[in-house]
Amino acid sequence: MIEAILWDDWHVVAELAQLQHHGVWRTRLLGVALTLQWDFGSGLIRACRELGDDPGGMPVEALEVRYGFVWICLGVPARPIVDFAEYHEPGRLSGTAGSVRVAVSGLRAVENFLDLSHLAFVHAGFLGEQPHTEIAAYAVETLADGTLLATGCRVYQPKPSPVDSSGFDVDYIYAVLRPYIVVLYKANPVEQSRKDMIALFVQPVTEESCVAHILTCYLPHEIHPPTVRRFQQFIFGQDRPILENQIPKRLPLDPRAEASVRADLSSASYRRWLTAAGVRFGALAPTA
Ligand SMILES: [Fe+2]
């Protein structure tokens, strides 16, 4: 029995272009085996839950295409797919930047995305640089709609985006919209008062594996989609081995776990937020 907060919500299960390329796409969501089929004639997508050896399976009704990805809800959708005002802003260059399989809980992938302290080490020369390792104070709050928001984050980045620019102190805002969905707003190198948006839709495949689907929504300055994709895949490629080496593979929710190495405010807040929401899939529950 998987908690309703995940079961009755929408999750990305494929990049649309990948499904269209292959025609058939087999994957898992919350441990459930799924087959997606793209009908070249009608352009319709059919999704089935695989049931044991039954090749027919059980049709999945709740399916939508949004932001270049295929979204599925295994239960009864309790709320709509997340919406981004920036995505609809004219002139922005929005697009998928790929999907990366990671052999770790998707909650770990979200937490890593939130973690400012790893940037100067894991992404040295790009999203951070020594000796700029000090993380200035920032604020984390839970909004009335349930969003976990981190504001006032500021970090020196030598190459903050796919655009060729010099380094600067980049302003960040993080929003955790759903347990497995996190968005980053970061100052654009050309228009530093406006922000580029990068969303991470993490597909919980099993409790200890996930696919991180990336959506980018950049201001149009000198931005070319293939470069964006290469940049995001390169950055995520740096995170992947570190994520896959984390032990345990599930995210411990016990506040005492990993406290000494993970003193990061956003990480601790995210774990508390997950605990309060009753998220268990991909987590190690706190012990009494
Ligand atoms: Fe990273």
Short mmCIF file of C-alpha atoms in Angstrom, two decimals, residues 253-254 270-280 286:
data_model
loop_
_atom_site.label_atom_id
_atom_site.label_comp_id
_atom_site.label_asym_id
_atom_site.label_seq_id
_atom_site.Cartn_x
_atom_site.Cartn_y
_atom_site.Cartn_z
CA LEU A 253 14.02 10.73 7.81
CA ASP A 254 15.29 10.35 11.34
CA TYR A 270 13.07 18.72 3.31
CA ARG A 271 13.34 15.65 5.55
CA ARG A 272 11.03 17.20 8.16
CA TRP A 273 8.60 18.24 5.41
CA LEU A 274 8.53 14.67 4.04
CA THR A 275 7.98 13.27 7.53
CA ALA A 276 5.07 15.67 8.15
CA ALA A 277 3.52 14.76 4.77
CA GLY A 278 3.74 11.05 5.57
CA VAL A 279 5.98 10.18 2.62
CA ARG A 280 7.42 6.68 3.04
CA PRO A 286 12.16 7.70 11.67
#
